[in-house]
């Protein structure tokens, strides 16, 4: 018997996002521990290079490669996930991802050298790539429009929980002498994947994927189960099924979908929006804070337990501050959330860069011989750096964090959604890989300017969002299509982004069955010319 409660469905599926969070903390909480630094030591300090008990650990470029290897696997898998998802279904693709995570975790846990660690992290990354691309698609195709934002955004919340839980597991394990300090958390991280694999057996397949495969009875059954509360004649189920039928019939006039279709003139605008949503989410610099926060706080002259506990506070902030977005993102809308987030993050990044430049000093050998901690700041300025770091996380968590997962699946028509979201997510992982590899050497070479660079990126994303990112909150996935086909707007762009509005209240009324039969319901009363054209063409088929 399949589960029909959309919140339970979401709770199980987003464990796939939690795995990404586990991976972040499995690095950030461990890379500064003596056990890790000495086991994977490449000198020049510490055994076997000299008798100094403080080990240098992997070289900065090698540590960047270790961290980035997960993103490399994620990029490849995210790009291929569209093919798997379109052929096998959203559900089976997520299950394959959970199996890959278990395999990768076994290899990482048993790592004897850096090469083995990288291979295991690449396989883990393949899981994260599959799940991060297809979990949002799966949830968006099951969720009612008025709650789609909070449900898809729950993936980001799962990521934050994964980060925090794994950080504290790793922090506790740091008291274990020897290699168990990192092998224990790396082994524990396979447990959520087992729960995900088992739980997915009880979840329904995406109704829109079933419709595209001509499995209409199953599609109707899933809509009835999830949206109709067992009533196959529910007004909302009837109307949504009809919209899916119209869209599928219209799309069958098109050739089989390839990635090249995403580059056609009528699709290139939303392709670029989806890709840049994911690119900008990386260029905020948030993952720098997640992966390498111990370097940042070491520059603020924290060490030992104080370093790890202070680092963990940002993970708690990340979890708590994601909640407002889950509750209100469908009411706030996507555009205002992204714009406010970009402005706030830019402020804290510039502030940190300015504080480090004005009050800090260069430490060529690195604080505590950690070369990446190449700048030192003490006294009140160090507290200001820590405060700005926390405020940065508090600004990202309710804005770009969840919306970067919510937004891309809403942009595309059914026929290309799987591949389009896969392409957008692959861009996320390509930049995650680049930043994971770039940042450790950047802290050594350009030091405080890293913050200025990311602050400039935030300024650029603010301008980009304002002019080109339309509002999708409260609209059905089929209605979003109409935004981009609006003949009154610029060709191939549709309705100008700054003119688009939130439609949550109208959609909530329809979901609850409140509509006027004589005047037509909320959909029909605002029906676009494009939807009328689709209906007209379908009637003539």
Short mmCIF file of C-alpha atoms in Angstrom, two decimals, residues 14-25 128 131-132 135-136 152-167 278 282 286-287 290-291 315 318-319 322 326 396 400-402 404-405 428-429 432:
data_model
loop_
_atom_site.label_atom_id
_atom_site.label_comp_id
_atom_site.label_asym_id
_atom_site.label_seq_id
_atom_site.Cartn_x
_atom_site.Cartn_y
_atom_site.Cartn_z
CA UNK A 14 14.36 14.44 1.25
CA UNK A 15 16.65 12.04 3.09
CA UNK A 16 18.42 12.18 -0.29
CA UNK A 17 19.21 15.83 0.50
CA UNK A 18 20.28 14.89 4.00
CA UNK A 19 23.01 12.71 2.49
CA UNK A 20 24.55 15.80 0.91
CA UNK A 21 24.54 17.45 4.33
CA UNK A 22 26.20 14.40 5.87
CA UNK A 23 28.94 14.59 3.27
CA UNK A 24 29.64 18.30 3.93
CA UNK A 25 30.13 17.75 7.66
CA UNK A 128 24.15 13.07 -4.23
CA UNK A 131 19.17 12.60 -5.57
CA UNK A 132 19.78 16.36 -5.63
CA UNK A 135 14.20 14.57 -5.45
CA UNK A 136 13.04 18.16 -6.22
CA UNK A 152 10.52 21.09 -2.30
CA UNK A 153 12.35 23.51 0.00
CA UNK A 154 12.31 20.83 2.68
CA UNK A 155 15.20 19.28 0.75
CA UNK A 156 17.36 22.20 1.86
CA UNK A 157 16.17 21.71 5.44
CA UNK A 158 17.19 18.07 5.22
CA UNK A 159 20.62 19.19 4.01
CA UNK A 160 20.98 21.49 7.02
CA UNK A 161 19.92 18.71 9.41
CA UNK A 162 22.39 16.35 7.76
CA UNK A 163 25.17 18.91 8.16
CA UNK A 164 24.39 19.51 11.84
CA UNK A 165 23.85 15.86 12.84
CA UNK A 166 26.99 14.67 11.09
CA UNK A 167 29.04 17.53 12.54
CA UNK A 278 22.15 26.75 -9.18
CA UNK A 282 27.26 28.18 -5.20
CA UNK A 286 27.90 29.35 1.35
CA UNK A 287 29.66 26.06 0.74
CA UNK A 290 30.24 24.85 5.23
CA UNK A 291 33.33 22.98 4.00
CA UNK A 315 25.03 24.65 11.53
CA UNK A 318 21.36 26.98 9.29
CA UNK A 319 18.74 24.50 10.52
CA UNK A 322 15.58 27.44 7.08
CA UNK A 326 9.47 26.39 4.57
CA UNK A 396 21.42 32.27 3.14
CA UNK A 400 18.95 31.00 -1.61
CA UNK A 401 19.30 27.75 0.33
CA UNK A 402 15.76 26.40 -0.20
CA UNK A 404 17.67 27.22 -5.33
CA UNK A 405 16.05 23.75 -5.11
CA UNK A 428 25.56 23.38 -9.27
CA UNK A 429 27.98 20.49 -8.90
CA UNK A 432 30.75 23.11 -6.24
#
